[in-house]
Amino acid sequence: MLNEPSLDELIKKADSRYTLVVVAAKRARVLTEQNRQGVLVPTTKPVTQALEEIANNKVRFKVLKQGPK
């Protein structure tokens, strides 16, 4: 089983693994909610889709003192 995108590729997008996990979780939660409302048709798992979007620079975030927003 090949992990795409790779962790090495993803860690370049965030300042830490913690930030990466928080951003991916928040995006996956949005995708899940959109799926429940019938906005999106699921093609992949929400976390996988969130990580792919982060790798492709489709998700933007700022790191603040309180944490990623």
Tab-separated table of C-alpha atoms in Angstrom, residues 16-46:
chain	number	residue	atom	x	y	z
A	16	SER	CA	5.069	20.861	12.370
A	17	ARG	CA	3.303	17.514	12.316
A	18	TYR	CA	0.866	18.839	14.893
A	19	THR	CA	-0.166	21.688	12.590
A	20	LEU	CA	-0.542	19.264	9.706
A	21	VAL	CA	-2.798	16.975	11.757
A	22	VAL	CA	-4.975	19.842	12.998
A	23	VAL	CA	-5.394	21.357	9.530
A	24	ALA	CA	-6.170	17.971	7.962
A	25	ALA	CA	-8.687	17.139	10.701
A	26	LYS	CA	-10.483	20.470	10.346
A	27	ARG	CA	-10.668	20.146	6.559
A	28	ALA	CA	-11.849	16.525	6.808
A	29	ARG	CA	-14.577	17.626	9.217
A	30	VAL	CA	-15.769	20.242	6.706
A	31	LEU	CA	-15.777	17.650	3.916
A	32	THR	CA	-17.746	15.210	6.083
A	33	GLU	CA	-20.317	17.873	6.936
A	34	GLN	CA	-20.691	18.853	3.277
A	35	ASN	CA	-21.223	15.191	2.418
A	36	ARG	CA	-23.969	14.892	5.047
A	37	GLN	CA	-25.721	17.933	3.591
A	38	GLY	CA	-25.582	16.436	0.122
A	39	VAL	CA	-23.198	19.070	-1.245
A	40	LEU	CA	-20.465	16.582	-2.163
A	41	VAL	CA	-20.457	13.035	-3.414
A	42	PRO	CA	-17.720	11.107	-1.579
A	43	THR	CA	-15.055	9.716	-3.897
A	44	THR	CA	-12.383	9.130	-1.253
A	45	LYS	CA	-12.252	9.167	2.504
A	46	PRO	CA	-12.408	12.694	3.958
